[in-house]
Structure formats: structure tokens, C-alpha cells
CSV table of C-alpha atoms in Angstrom, one decimal:
chain,number,residue,atom,x,y,z
Y,206,MET,CA,-0.2,0.0,0.2
Y,207,ARG,CA,1.0,3.4,-1.1
Y,208,VAL,CA,-1.1,6.3,0.1
Y,209,ARG,CA,-0.4,10.2,0.0
Y,210,PHE,CA,-1.2,13.1,1.4
Y,211,ALA,CA,-1.3,16.1,-1.1
Y,212,PRO,CA,-2.3,19.4,0.5
Y,213,SER,CA,-1.9,22.8,-1.6
Y,214,PRO,CA,-0.2,25.2,0.7
Y,215,THR,CA,-2.3,28.4,0.0
Y,216,GLY,CA,-3.2,28.8,3.7
Y,217,HIS,CA,-3.2,27.0,6.9
Y,218,LEU,CA,-4.0,23.0,7.4
Y,219,HIS,CA,-7.2,23.1,7.9
Y,220,VAL,CA,-8.9,20.1,10.4
Y,221,GLY,CA,-10.9,18.5,7.7
Y,222,ASN,CA,-7.5,18.3,6.0
Y,223,ALA,CA,-5.6,17.0,9.0
Y,224,ARG,CA,-8.1,14.3,9.6
Y,225,THR,CA,-7.5,13.2,5.8
Y,226,ALA,CA,-3.5,13.2,6.6
Y,227,LEU,CA,-4.4,11.2,9.7
Y,228,PHE,CA,-6.3,8.5,7.9
Y,229,ASN,CA,-3.7,7.9,5.0
Y,230,TRP,CA,-1.4,7.3,8.2
Y,231,LEU,CA,-3.3,5.3,9.9
Y,232,LEU,CA,-3.8,2.8,6.6
Y,233,ALA,CA,0.0,3.2,6.2
Y,234,ARG,CA,1.3,2.2,9.7
Y,235,GLY,CA,-1.5,-0.3,10.2
Y,236,GLN,CA,-0.9,-2.2,6.9
Y,237,GLY,CA,2.7,-2.0,6.4
Y,238,GLY,CA,2.6,0.7,3.4
Y,239,THR,CA,3.9,3.9,2.8
Y,240,PHE,CA,3.0,7.5,3.3
Y,241,VAL,CA,3.8,10.2,1.0
Y,242,LEU,CA,3.6,13.7,1.8
Y,243,ARG,CA,3.4,15.6,-2.2
Y,244,LEU,CA,3.2,19.7,-2.1
Y,245,GLU,CA,0.5,21.0,-4.9
Y,246,ASP,CA,2.2,24.4,-5.1
Y,247,THR,CA,1.8,25.1,-8.8
Y,248,ASP,CA,-1.3,27.8,-7.7
Y,249,GLU,CA,1.8,30.9,-8.2
Y,250,ALA,CA,-0.8,33.3,-7.2
Y,251,ARG,CA,-2.0,31.7,-3.6
Y,252,SER,CA,1.5,29.0,-2.9
Y,253,THR,CA,3.5,30.5,0.1
Y,254,VAL,CA,6.6,28.8,1.5
Y,255,ALA,CA,5.4,30.2,4.6
Y,256,SER,CA,2.3,28.3,4.0
Y,257,ALA,CA,3.9,25.0,3.0
Y,258,ASP,CA,6.5,25.3,6.1
Y,259,GLY,CA,3.3,25.6,8.0
Y,260,ILE,CA,1.6,22.5,7.0
Y,261,LEU,CA,4.9,20.2,7.7
Y,262,GLU,CA,4.8,22.0,11.3
Y,263,ASP,CA,1.2,21.1,11.8
Y,264,LEU,CA,2.0,17.6,10.5
Y,265,ARG,CA,5.2,17.3,12.8
Y,266,TRP,CA,3.0,18.6,15.7
Y,267,LEU,CA,0.2,16.1,15.1
Y,268,GLY,CA,2.6,13.5,15.3
Y,269,LEU,CA,2.2,12.2,11.6
Y,270,ASP,CA,5.4,11.4,10.3
Y,271,TRP,CA,5.8,10.4,6.6
Y,272,ASP,CA,8.4,8.3,4.7
Y,273,GLU,CA,8.6,10.0,1.5
Y,274,GLY,CA,8.2,14.0,1.1
Y,275,PRO,CA,9.8,17.4,0.3
Y,276,ASP,CA,12.2,17.2,3.3
Y,277,THR,CA,13.1,13.7,3.4
Y,278,GLY,CA,13.2,12.8,-0.5
Y,279,GLY,CA,12.7,9.7,-1.4
Y,280,ALA,CA,12.8,7.2,-4.8
Y,281,PHE,CA,9.9,8.9,-6.5
Y,282,GLY,CA,10.5,12.9,-5.9
Y,283,PRO,CA,10.7,15.5,-6.3
Y,284,TYR,CA,7.6,16.1,-4.1
Y,285,ARG,CA,6.7,19.8,-4.8
Y,286,GLN,CA,5.0,20.0,-8.3
Y,287,THR,CA,7.0,22.9,-9.0
Y,288,GLU,CA,10.3,21.1,-9.2
Y,289,ARG,CA,8.3,18.3,-11.7
Y,290,LEU,CA,7.3,20.5,-14.3
Y,291,THR,CA,9.2,19.0,-17.1
Y,292,VAL,CA,7.9,16.0,-15.8
Y,293,TYR,CA,4.1,17.5,-16.9
Y,294,ARG,CA,5.5,18.6,-20.1
Y,295,THR,CA,6.7,15.1,-20.9
Y,296,GLN,CA,3.7,13.3,-20.2
Y,297,ALA,CA,1.6,16.4,-22.3
Y,298,GLU,CA,3.4,16.0,-25.3
Y,299,ARG,CA,3.5,12.3,-25.2
Y,300,LEU,CA,-0.5,12.5,-25.3
Y,301,ARG,CA,-0.7,15.0,-27.9
Y,302,ALA,CA,1.9,13.3,-30.1
Y,303,SER,CA,-0.5,10.1,-29.5
Y,304,GLY,CA,-3.8,12.1,-30.8
Y,305,GLN,CA,-5.3,11.8,-27.4
Y,306,ALA,CA,-4.3,15.6,-26.7
Y,307,TYR,CA,-4.4,18.8,-28.9
Y,308,TYR,CA,-3.2,22.2,-29.2
Y,309,CYS,CA,-5.7,25.0,-28.3
Y,310,PHE,CA,-5.6,28.7,-28.9
Y,311,CYS,CA,-8.5,29.7,-27.3
Y,312,THR,CA,-7.5,33.0,-25.3
Y,313,PRO,CA,-8.8,33.4,-21.8
Y,314,ALA,CA,-11.3,35.7,-23.2
Y,315,ASP,CA,-12.5,33.6,-25.4
Y,316,LEU,CA,-13.4,30.9,-23.3
Y,317,ASP,CA,-14.9,33.2,-20.5
Y,318,ALA,CA,-17.2,34.2,-23.0
Y,319,ALA,CA,-18.2,30.8,-23.8
Y,320,ARG,CA,-19.0,30.4,-20.7
Y,321,GLU,CA,-21.2,33.4,-19.8
Y,322,ALA,CA,-22.7,32.5,-22.8
Y,323,ALA,CA,-23.5,29.0,-21.5
Y,324,LEU,CA,-24.9,30.2,-18.4
Y,325,ARG,CA,-27.0,32.8,-19.8
Y,326,GLU,CA,-28.7,30.2,-21.9
Y,327,GLY,CA,-28.9,27.8,-19.0
Y,328,ARG,CA,-26.0,25.6,-20.2
Y,329,THR,CA,-23.5,23.4,-18.0
Y,330,PRO,CA,-20.5,25.5,-19.4
Y,331,GLN,CA,-18.3,23.3,-21.3
Y,332,TYR,CA,-15.1,23.5,-23.9
Y,333,ALA,CA,-17.1,24.1,-27.0
Y,334,GLY,CA,-14.3,21.8,-29.2
Y,335,THR,CA,-13.2,24.9,-31.2
Y,336,CYS,CA,-9.9,23.7,-31.6
Y,337,ARG,CA,-10.3,20.1,-31.5
Y,338,GLY,CA,-10.7,19.5,-35.6
Y,339,LEU,CA,-7.3,22.0,-36.0
Y,340,ASP,CA,-5.1,19.7,-38.6
Y,341,PRO,CA,-2.3,18.6,-35.9
Y,342,ALA,CA,0.3,20.1,-38.6
Y,343,THR,CA,-0.8,23.4,-38.6
Y,344,ALA,CA,-1.1,23.8,-35.2
Y,345,GLN,CA,2.4,22.4,-35.0
Y,346,ALA,CA,3.5,25.1,-37.4
Y,347,ARG,CA,1.4,28.1,-35.4
Y,348,VAL,CA,3.2,26.8,-32.0
Y,349,ASP,CA,6.4,27.2,-33.9
Y,350,ALA,CA,5.8,30.5,-34.9
Y,351,GLY,CA,5.5,31.3,-31.6
Y,352,GLU,CA,1.8,31.1,-30.9
Y,353,VAL,CA,0.9,30.5,-27.4
Y,354,ALA,CA,-1.0,27.6,-27.2
Y,355,ALA,CA,-2.4,25.2,-24.0
Y,356,ILE,CA,-2.5,21.4,-24.6
Y,357,ARG,CA,-6.3,20.1,-24.2
Y,358,PHE,CA,-7.5,16.2,-23.6
Y,359,ARG,CA,-9.5,14.8,-26.3
Y,360,VAL,CA,-11.7,13.3,-24.1
Y,361,PRO,CA,-13.1,9.7,-26.1
Y,362,ASP,CA,-16.3,9.2,-27.5
Y,363,GLU,CA,-17.9,6.7,-25.0
Y,364,ALA,CA,-21.2,6.6,-22.8
Y,365,ALA,CA,-19.8,6.8,-19.3
Y,366,VAL,CA,-17.2,6.5,-17.3
Y,367,THR,CA,-17.6,4.2,-13.7
Y,368,PHE,CA,-15.6,3.6,-10.9
Y,369,THR,CA,-15.5,2.1,-7.4
Y,370,ASP,CA,-15.5,4.4,-4.2
Y,371,LEU,CA,-14.5,2.7,-1.2
Y,372,VAL,CA,-16.7,4.6,1.0
Y,373,ARG,CA,-19.6,5.3,-1.6
Y,374,GLY,CA,-19.7,2.4,-3.7
Y,375,PRO,CA,-20.1,2.6,-7.9
Y,376,ILE,CA,-20.0,6.1,-9.3
Y,377,THR,CA,-20.8,6.8,-12.7
Y,378,THR,CA,-20.7,9.7,-14.6
Y,379,ASP,CA,-22.1,10.1,-18.2
Y,380,ILE,CA,-19.0,11.4,-20.7
Y,381,ALA,CA,-21.2,14.0,-22.4
Y,382,MET,CA,-20.6,15.6,-19.4
Y,383,ILE,CA,-17.1,16.2,-19.5
Y,384,GLY,CA,-15.9,18.6,-21.9
Y,385,ASP,CA,-12.2,18.6,-23.6
Y,386,PHE,CA,-10.2,19.8,-20.3
Y,387,VAL,CA,-6.7,21.5,-20.3
Y,388,LEU,CA,-3.3,19.2,-19.5
Y,389,LEU,CA,-1.2,22.0,-19.6
Y,390,ARG,CA,-2.2,25.9,-19.6
Y,391,GLN,CA,-0.8,28.5,-21.7
Y,392,SER,CA,1.7,29.6,-19.1
Y,393,GLY,CA,3.0,26.1,-19.1
Y,394,LEU,CA,1.7,24.9,-15.5
Y,395,PRO,CA,0.1,21.9,-15.4
Y,396,ALA,CA,-3.8,22.3,-14.8
Y,397,TYR,CA,-5.0,20.1,-11.3
Y,398,ASN,CA,-6.6,17.0,-12.5
Y,399,PHE,CA,-3.5,16.0,-15.1
Y,400,ALA,CA,-0.6,17.0,-12.5
Y,401,VAL,CA,-2.3,15.1,-9.5
Y,402,VAL,CA,-2.8,11.7,-12.3
Y,403,VAL,CA,0.5,12.1,-13.4
Y,404,ASP,CA,2.6,12.2,-10.3
Y,405,ASP,CA,-0.2,9.3,-8.5
Y,406,VAL,CA,0.8,7.4,-11.4
Y,407,ALA,CA,5.2,8.2,-11.2
Y,408,MET,CA,4.6,7.6,-6.8
Y,409,ALA,CA,3.1,4.4,-7.4
Y,410,ILE,CA,0.4,5.6,-5.1
Y,411,SER,CA,-2.2,2.5,-4.9
Y,412,LEU,CA,-5.1,4.3,-3.1
Y,413,VAL,CA,-6.3,8.0,-3.0
Y,414,VAL,CA,-7.9,8.8,0.1
Y,415,ARG,CA,-9.3,12.7,0.0
Y,416,GLY,CA,-12.2,14.6,0.5
Y,417,GLU,CA,-15.7,14.5,-1.5
Y,418,ASP,CA,-14.9,17.7,-3.0
Y,419,HIS,CA,-12.5,15.6,-5.4
Y,420,VAL,CA,-15.4,13.3,-6.6
Y,421,PRO,CA,-16.6,15.3,-10.0
Y,422,ASN,CA,-12.4,15.6,-10.7
Y,423,THR,CA,-12.3,11.9,-10.7
Y,424,PRO,CA,-14.0,10.8,-13.5
Y,425,ARG,CA,-11.7,13.1,-15.4
Y,426,GLN,CA,-8.7,11.4,-14.1
Y,427,CYS,CA,-10.0,8.1,-14.4
Y,428,LEU,CA,-9.9,9.0,-18.3
Y,429,LEU,CA,-6.3,10.1,-17.8
Y,430,TYR,CA,-5.0,6.9,-16.2
Y,431,ARG,CA,-6.3,5.0,-19.0
Y,432,ALA,CA,-4.4,7.1,-21.6
Y,433,LEU,CA,-1.4,7.4,-20.1
Y,434,GLY,CA,-1.7,3.3,-20.1
Y,435,VAL,CA,-2.0,2.4,-16.1
Y,436,ASP,CA,-4.9,1.3,-13.9
Y,437,PRO,CA,-6.4,3.8,-11.4
Y,438,PRO,CA,-5.6,3.5,-7.8
Y,439,GLN,CA,-8.3,2.7,-5.7
Y,440,PHE,CA,-10.6,5.5,-4.1
Y,441,ALA,CA,-12.0,6.8,-0.9
Y,442,HIS,CA,-13.8,10.0,-0.8
Y,443,LEU,CA,-14.4,11.2,2.7
Y,444,SER,CA,-17.0,13.7,3.3
Y,445,LEU,CA,-16.7,17.0,4.4
Y,446,VAL,CA,-16.1,18.3,7.9
Y,447,LEU,CA,-19.4,20.5,9.2
Y,448,GLY,CA,-19.8,22.7,11.8
Y,449,PRO,CA,-22.8,22.3,14.4
Y,450,ASP,CA,-25.1,24.2,12.4
Y,451,HIS,CA,-23.9,21.7,9.5
Y,452,ALA,CA,-22.6,24.2,7.3
Y,453,PRO,CA,-18.4,23.2,6.4
Y,454,LEU,CA,-16.4,24.1,9.1
Y,455,SER,CA,-14.8,27.3,8.8
Y,456,LYS,CA,-13.4,30.4,10.9
Y,457,ARG,CA,-17.5,31.3,12.0
Y,458,HIS,CA,-17.6,28.4,13.8
Y,459,GLY,CA,-14.4,29.3,16.2
Y,460,ALA,CA,-11.1,27.6,15.2
Y,461,SER,CA,-10.8,25.5,12.0
Y,462,SER,CA,-7.5,24.7,11.9
Y,463,VAL,CA,-4.4,22.7,13.2
Y,464,GLY,CA,-2.9,25.7,13.9
Y,465,GLU,CA,-5.6,27.6,16.0
Y,466,PHE,CA,-6.7,24.7,17.8
Y,467,ARG,CA,-2.5,24.6,18.8
Y,468,ALA,CA,-2.7,27.6,19.6
Y,469,ARG,CA,-5.5,27.4,22.2
Y,470,GLY,CA,-4.0,24.2,23.9
Y,471,ILE,CA,-5.5,21.4,22.9
Y,472,LEU,CA,-3.0,18.6,22.8
Y,473,PRO,CA,-2.2,16.9,19.7
Y,474,GLU,CA,-3.3,13.6,21.1
Y,475,ALA,CA,-6.8,14.8,21.8
Y,476,LEU,CA,-7.0,16.4,18.4
Y,477,ARG,CA,-5.9,13.3,17.1
Y,478,ASN,CA,-8.1,10.9,19.1
Y,479,TYR,CA,-10.6,13.3,18.2
Y,480,LEU,CA,-10.6,13.7,14.3
Y,481,ALA,CA,-9.9,10.1,14.0
Y,482,LEU,CA,-13.6,9.1,14.9
Y,483,LEU,CA,-14.7,12.0,13.1
Y,484,GLY,CA,-16.7,9.9,10.1
Y,485,TRP,CA,-15.3,6.2,12.0
Y,486,SER,CA,-15.7,4.4,14.7
Y,487,PRO,CA,-13.5,1.5,16.3
Y,488,GLY,CA,-16.6,0.1,17.8
Y,489,HIS,CA,-17.7,-1.0,21.3
Y,490,ASP,CA,-18.7,2.6,22.0
Y,491,GLU,CA,-14.8,3.7,22.9
Y,492,GLU,CA,-13.9,7.0,22.5
Y,493,ILE,CA,-10.1,7.4,24.0
Y,494,VAL,CA,-8.0,4.8,21.6
Y,495,PRO,CA,-4.4,4.8,21.9
Y,496,LEU,CA,-2.4,5.9,18.2
Y,497,ASP,CA,-1.3,2.9,17.9
Y,498,GLU,CA,-4.3,0.7,18.2
Y,499,LEU,CA,-6.3,3.3,15.8
Y,500,ALA,CA,-3.7,2.7,13.2
Y,501,ARG,CA,-4.0,-1.0,13.7
Y,502,ARG,CA,-8.0,-1.3,13.6
Y,503,PHE,CA,-8.4,1.8,11.1
Y,504,ARG,CA,-10.1,0.3,7.8
Y,505,VAL,CA,-11.3,2.9,5.1
Y,506,GLU,CA,-14.3,0.9,4.3
Y,507,ASP,CA,-15.3,1.4,7.4
Y,508,VAL,CA,-15.4,4.9,7.3
Y,509,THR,CA,-19.4,6.6,7.0
Y,510,ARG,CA,-20.8,8.4,3.9
Y,511,SER,CA,-22.2,10.5,6.4
Y,512,ALA,CA,-21.0,14.1,7.3
Y,513,GLY,CA,-18.5,14.3,10.2
Y,514,VAL,CA,-19.8,17.0,12.5
Y,515,PHE,CA,-17.2,18.8,14.8
Y,516,ASP,CA,-18.6,19.3,18.3
Y,517,PRO,CA,-16.2,21.5,20.1
Y,518,ASP,CA,-17.8,20.1,23.6
Y,519,LYS,CA,-16.3,16.5,22.8
Y,520,LEU,CA,-13.3,17.6,22.1
Y,521,ALA,CA,-12.8,19.6,24.9
Y,522,TRP,CA,-13.8,16.4,27.1
Y,523,MET,CA,-11.0,14.9,25.1
Y,524,ASN,CA,-8.7,17.6,25.7
Y,525,ARG,CA,-9.5,17.6,29.5
Y,526,HIS,CA,-8.8,13.4,29.6
Y,527,TYR,CA,-5.4,13.9,27.9
Y,528,LEU,CA,-4.4,17.4,30.1
Y,529,LYS,CA,-5.2,15.1,33.3
Y,530,GLU,CA,-2.7,11.9,31.9
Y,531,ALA,CA,0.3,14.0,30.3
Y,532,ASP,CA,3.5,14.3,32.1
Y,533,PRO,CA,3.3,17.4,34.3
Y,534,GLY,CA,6.7,18.4,33.2
Y,535,ARG,CA,5.4,18.3,29.8
Y,536,LEU,CA,2.2,20.6,30.8
Y,537,ALA,CA,4.8,23.2,32.8
Y,538,GLY,CA,6.4,23.4,29.3
Y,539,LEU,CA,3.3,24.2,27.5
Y,540,LEU,CA,1.8,26.3,30.2
Y,541,GLU,CA,4.4,29.2,29.7
Y,542,PRO,CA,3.4,30.6,26.2
Y,543,HIS,CA,-0.2,31.0,27.8
Y,544,LEU,CA,1.2,32.7,31.1
Y,545,VAL,CA,3.6,34.9,28.6
Y,546,ALA,CA,-0.1,36.1,26.3
Y,547,ALA,CA,-1.9,37.1,29.4
Y,548,GLY,CA,1.4,39.1,30.6
Y,549,HIS,CA,1.9,36.9,33.7
Y,550,LEU,CA,5.5,35.5,32.7
Y,551,ALA,CA,8.0,37.6,30.8
Y,552,ALA,CA,9.2,35.7,27.7
Y,553,GLY,CA,11.9,33.4,27.7
Y,554,SER,CA,12.0,33.1,31.4
Y,555,GLY,CA,10.9,29.5,31.8
Y,556,ALA,CA,14.6,28.1,31.5
Y,557,ALA,CA,15.0,29.0,35.4
Y,558,PRO,CA,14.8,26.3,37.6
Y,559,ALA,CA,12.7,28.4,39.8
Y,560,VAL,CA,10.6,29.5,37.6
Y,561,GLN,CA,10.5,25.6,36.2
Y,562,THR,CA,9.5,24.9,39.3
Y,563,PHE,CA,6.8,27.1,39.9
Y,564,LEU,CA,5.0,26.0,36.5
Y,565,ARG,CA,5.0,22.3,37.4
Y,566,THR,CA,2.7,23.4,41.4
Y,567,CYS,CA,0.9,25.0,39.0
Y,568,VAL,CA,0.2,22.3,36.2
Y,569,PRO,CA,-2.4,19.8,39.6
Y,570,LEU,CA,-4.4,23.4,39.2
Y,571,ILE,CA,-5.3,23.0,35.4
Y,572,ALA,CA,-4.6,19.2,34.7
Y,573,GLY,CA,-8.3,17.7,34.1
Y,574,THR,CA,-9.9,21.1,34.9
Y,575,VAL,CA,-9.8,23.4,31.9
Y,576,ASP,CA,-11.0,22.5,28.6
Y,577,GLN,CA,-7.9,23.8,26.9
Y,578,LEU,CA,-4.4,25.3,28.3
Y,579,ALA,CA,-5.5,29.0,26.9
Y,580,ASP,CA,-8.3,29.0,29.6
Y,581,ALA,CA,-5.1,28.1,32.4
Y,582,PRO,CA,-4.7,32.0,32.7
Y,583,GLU,CA,-7.6,32.6,34.3
Y,584,ARG,CA,-7.8,29.1,36.5
Y,585,LEU,CA,-4.5,30.6,37.7
Y,586,ARG,CA,-6.0,34.2,38.5
Y,587,PRO,CA,-5.8,33.3,42.5
Y,588,VAL,CA,-2.1,32.6,42.3
Y,589,PHE,CA,-1.1,36.2,40.9
Y,590,GLU,CA,-3.8,38.0,42.5
Y,591,THR,CA,-3.9,39.3,45.8
Y,592,PRO,CA,-6.6,39.8,47.9
Y,593,ARG,CA,-7.3,43.5,49.2
Y,594,PRO,CA,-7.9,42.8,53.0
Y,595,ALA,CA,-11.0,45.7,53.1
Y,596,ALA,CA,-12.9,43.8,50.6
Y,597,VAL,CA,-12.1,40.7,52.7
Y,598,VAL,CA,-13.1,42.4,56.1
Y,599,GLU,CA,-16.2,43.3,54.2
Y,600,HIS,CA,-17.2,40.2,52.6
Y,601,LEU,CA,-17.2,38.5,55.8
Y,602,ALA,CA,-19.0,41.3,57.5
Y,603,SER,CA,-22.2,40.6,55.2
Y,604,GLU,CA,-22.2,36.8,55.8
Y,605,GLY,CA,-24.3,37.5,59.3
Y,606,ALA,CA,-22.6,38.6,62.6
Y,607,GLU,CA,-22.4,35.1,63.9
Y,608,ALA,CA,-20.8,33.7,60.9
Y,609,ALA,CA,-18.8,36.7,60.3
Y,610,GLU,CA,-17.5,36.5,64.3
Y,611,ALA,CA,-16.6,33.1,63.2
Y,612,GLY,CA,-15.2,33.8,59.9
Y,613,ARG,CA,-12.5,36.6,61.7
Y,614,ALA,CA,-11.4,34.2,64.4
Y,615,VAL,CA,-10.9,31.4,61.9
Y,616,VAL,CA,-8.5,34.2,59.8
Y,617,ILE,CA,-6.9,35.7,62.9
Y,618,ALA,CA,-6.5,32.1,63.8
Y,619,PHE,CA,-4.5,31.3,60.1
Y,620,ALA,CA,-2.2,34.0,60.5
Y,621,GLN,CA,-0.9,33.3,63.7
Y,622,GLU,CA,-0.8,29.5,62.9
Y,623,LEU,CA,1.3,30.6,59.5
Y,624,SER,CA,3.6,33.4,61.4
Y,625,ALA,CA,5.5,30.7,62.7
Y,626,ARG,CA,5.3,28.6,60.0
Y,627,PRO,CA,8.2,28.4,56.6
Y,628,ARG,CA,6.9,28.4,53.1
Y,629,LEU,CA,3.5,26.5,53.2
Y,630,THR,CA,3.5,23.0,51.1
Y,631,ARG,CA,0.1,20.8,50.5
Y,632,GLU,CA,1.0,18.9,54.0
Y,633,SER,CA,2.2,21.5,55.9
Y,634,PHE,CA,-1.0,23.5,54.8
Y,635,ARG,CA,-3.3,20.8,55.9
Y,636,GLU,CA,-1.5,20.6,59.3
Y,637,ALA,CA,-2.2,24.6,59.8
Y,638,ALA,CA,-5.3,23.8,58.9
Y,639,GLN,CA,-6.2,21.5,61.5
Y,640,GLN,CA,-4.4,23.8,64.1
Y,641,VAL,CA,-7.2,26.4,62.9
Y,642,ARG,CA,-9.5,23.8,63.5
Y,643,GLN,CA,-8.5,23.0,66.7
Y,644,ARG,CA,-8.4,26.8,68.2
Y,645,THR,CA,-11.1,28.0,66.7
Y,646,GLY,CA,-13.8,24.9,66.6
Y,647,GLN,CA,-14.8,25.8,62.9
Y,648,LYS,CA,-14.7,22.8,60.4
Y,649,GLY,CA,-15.8,22.4,56.9
Y,650,ARG,CA,-16.9,25.3,54.8
Y,651,ALA,CA,-16.8,27.6,58.3
Y,652,LEU,CA,-13.4,27.1,58.6
Y,653,PHE,CA,-12.3,26.7,54.7
Y,654,HIS,CA,-14.0,29.5,53.7
Y,655,PRO,CA,-12.9,32.5,55.5
Y,656,ILE,CA,-9.3,30.9,54.7
Y,657,ARG,CA,-9.9,30.8,50.9
Y,658,LEU,CA,-11.4,34.6,51.2
Y,659,ALA,CA,-7.9,35.8,53.3
Y,660,LEU,CA,-5.8,33.8,50.7
Y,661,THR,CA,-7.8,34.5,47.1
Y,662,GLY,CA,-10.6,37.1,47.7
Y,663,ALA,CA,-13.0,34.7,45.9
Y,664,ASP,CA,-15.6,32.2,47.6
Y,665,SER,CA,-14.7,29.5,45.4
Y,666,GLY,CA,-12.0,28.4,43.3
Y,667,PRO,CA,-9.3,25.9,43.0
Y,668,GLU,CA,-8.5,22.8,45.8
Y,669,LEU,CA,-6.5,25.0,48.4
Y,670,ASP,CA,-4.7,21.9,48.8
Y,671,LEU,CA,-3.0,22.1,45.0
Y,672,LEU,CA,-3.3,26.4,45.2
Y,673,VAL,CA,-1.3,27.3,48.1
Y,674,PRO,CA,2.0,25.2,46.6
Y,675,ALA,CA,1.3,27.4,43.9
Y,676,ILE,CA,1.1,30.4,45.6
Y,677,GLU,CA,4.5,29.6,47.8
Y,678,ALA,CA,6.4,28.5,44.6
Y,679,GLY,CA,5.6,32.1,42.9
Y,680,ALA,CA,6.6,34.1,46.0
Y,681,ASP,CA,9.9,32.3,46.0
Y,682,VAL,CA,10.7,33.1,42.3
Y,683,PRO,CA,13.6,36.1,42.4
Y,684,ARG,CA,11.7,39.4,40.8
Y,685,ASP,CA,14.2,39.3,38.2
Y,686,LEU,CA,13.2,36.1,37.0
Y,687,GLY,CA,10.2,37.7,34.7
Y,688,LEU,CA,7.4,36.7,37.2
Y,689,PRO,CA,5.4,39.7,38.6
Y,690,PRO,CA,5.7,39.9,42.7
Y,691,ILE,CA,3.3,37.1,43.9
Y,692,VAL,CA,2.6,37.7,47.6
Y,693,GLY,CA,3.0,34.5,49.5
Y,694,CYS,CA,0.0,32.7,52.1
Y,695,ARG,CA,1.9,34.4,55.5
Y,696,GLU,CA,1.6,38.0,54.0
Y,697,ARG,CA,-1.5,37.4,52.5
Y,698,ALA,CA,-2.9,36.2,56.0
Y,699,ALA,CA,-1.5,38.4,57.9
Y,700,MET,CA,-2.4,41.5,55.7
Y,701,CYS,CA,-6.3,40.6,56.2
Y,702,ALA,CA,-5.8,39.7,60.2
Y,703,ALA,CA,-4.5,43.2,60.6
Y,704,ALA,CA,-7.4,44.8,58.8
Y,705,ILE,CA,-9.6,42.7,60.6
Y,706,LEU,CA,-7.8,43.8,64.0
Y,707,GLY,CA,-7.6,47.5,62.8
Y,708,ALA,CA,-11.7,47.3,61.8
């Protein structure tokens, strides 16, 4: 098996195309095949080097490696279409010499006028065959004299073209619906259908897995395979990925490219797992499936014909699972750019050991509790923000006389308990809270709510025994390492106790 992913580098890698790449990769890895990456970059107006580099980077981030490609080489290269122009010219001339193609001298203006006339008359626009009957010798003389010509395929006179799609079954197209189409444009660049066929033949592709938007192209390509004297590969056309409103997934639905999901802090294993199940199921209602198991079980014949509807909530659930399972050190590194973006950390400061320690203590606060790492700065806000003592006093006073008095006693006792302690750990915080319980007789919410107010100024938030180590680690980071000053737990409690006593 030889499969390929052949994106056009005209923009970012859309998640629909990423799913196509993933399905091809799963087939190759699960069945001992070869995965080929080819860049179809002949659109001079839109293709860019930056887009090509971005697509390769997104594929690497997803964990999809390739056996042959523009950066790795291979026996069937080159793997950029702009480096294969002589191959297309040679094959087009071969078809023209055999009478299966011909020179076409129609100008773009001529073709546009014919198209507009067809549309006005309610006909399907189709090449009228203006140059089809030109004497080959005369046409060659015009080209030799310097006249610019395209090379156009001579569609054979037969009833229909049929191919079998592994997802959709047999598909038949009336050949009368296929006009003679261009192989090489007047500029010398190949048309899409021609370049794809020439490349897939030259690269020995045995199975073409791509989006359903290519179904209309396939009959023309089947004719070209036959004209070149080879059997077509197998075809499998995947349904489009739709948004929740069943329109094609786009920016108006939110993130639609791999880069956007990556920037939001979706883990590659989560996006990979989710995309694999978009239109295909491993059976047994399984949702979390390791990559190697996906490859072992994936079969393109099991892909559904119905469109895959992108469910952001399901992806969020899956990402929470993978965040919870991820290595803390890895998450600490992934967390850094999001804190930088939020202004909580200076760029490049994450390499300092004290900052690394701080980031690792933040991980338990977010792992399994945020949908994406972009939400982490808000989740960690109590670490960075020092509560206003006056606001804490007012908050306690608003809870009724008895509760307020008990709460004030807890805060004062907590501050006194912390005054004799070094920086708190998870365990020493629990010990301190137990001592306050014994001194005040308060427990449960009556104990921990005033403590939370003293440390964060909020009624709710992350678990205190996870939050406290992060606050303390942040307070220990030297000020010159790019972290805003973080006030420690002892200082926060002392300021609130002083405000209570002063009031």
C-alpha cells in the first residue's frame, strides 16, 4: 500500500485536511504501507513557502511522520509539483503525439465569453471543442511560429465513466458531461487533474484517500489514467467536516485550523484522537483510543458516508482527559506561552529552575479542569492576584453577625499559625488548617471559606491544598526572573488579619 497526502500550500492546515492526512497515515502505519507527502504548489498566486512550512510543522505537531516527502526525499521525488514541471510537459507531449491531446489556441477571453453565454442559456459550461479539429501539422506550425497554446485532453467518445469508491460504492458519470479539459495551461503550468494523475502514477500511489469535493474530478482522472496506459488506484472520498450548524467548518464556527487549536492549548493526542473518530468508529463505543491501536484497527471501508459534524464540546472533554494524563513536566512547558500571553510571565523566562518549579506546581490546578491551556491563566488568577484586605473584611461582615465573627476568628488564627511556619507545602497547609480547627472549633465550610477569602479574596476556586503550593512557589521566584511579584500565603493572611483587627 502506498498512500499520499497532497495539500496545496495556500493557507493553514484545515482540520478537515488534517483528518484526511491522519486517515492516510493510519492506513500506512496499520498495514505496513508507505505514507507520501506531496506539496501541490502550482497555484502561483496563492502558494507560499510560509504556508508550506506551516503545514509540515502542523503535521509534525500532530505526530504524523511521512516516509517520503519534500524534506525527506525518496525514490519517487521530487515531492513539490513546481519541481516536476518537465515531467508534466513530457507526459502532455506524449498524449498529444498519440492524438489523445491537442493544442488549443483559445484565449482566456474567448473561454470566458463562451462560459458566460452557456450560463445565460442555462447550459452547463463546457469547452465547445473549437480547436479539437485543427490539423495537427497546422497547429504545430503555429506553435513553432511563437503562438501560445495550451494542451487540451481529447475526451473519448463513449457512454460513461465508472469507478468504485471504497466509501461510496460505484459512481458513474455520463461522459457527455465532460468536455475536453486542459492538461497544460498556456503558461506551461499543469492543470490540477493532470498533475495529480501524473504524480500518482509516477509515485506508484495505490490508494487515494481524499475529500468528497474531489469526486467530480475523479472521472476525468480515470480517463487520464487510461490514456497513460495504467490502471487507476483505488479511491476513497471522505465526507466534509461540518460545523455544529451543518455548514462546512470555517472560521465563523471558531477554530478551524490545526494551528488555531494548537494555539488554544489543545494537545495533539486529543485532536488526533478526536479527528480519528470523526466519521469512523473503532466499535464498542470506545472514545479514548491510543494511536497505535487506531492504526491497527482503522479500515477505510468502515468510514461512514455521512458528514462528520465537529463537536467542540466533545473535543474539550477529550482534551481534558489528555491534560489529566499528560506528564506534568511537559504540561509545565506548554503552559508557559499562555502565561506569557496573559502578561503573567516574561517571554523566555521559563528556563530558570525557580520558574520551572513554579510552573510545575501550577499544573495540578489545571490538569483535567480546563478545556484548553488557553483557559489556564484565568484558572490561575488567584495565584497572581493578592486579595484586598478591606474587601475581605467587608465580605466577612456581609455574612451575618455569627458567621462573620467566626470567620474573623478563623482568619486571625490562620495568620497566627502561619507566622511561625516557613513556606507552606500541601501537607503543612493541611496541618495548619487542622491547628486552626482545633483553636476555633470551626470545620468544613466555616473553616475553609474564611481561609480561602484570606488567600484569594474569592468565594470559590481551585482546591486550596493545590493552590497554596503554587502561591508559595511563585512567591519564591526571584523578581528578576520575569514573574510579577506574587505575595505568599503568610503575608496574605497577615494583611487580612491586620485589617480585621484594625476594623
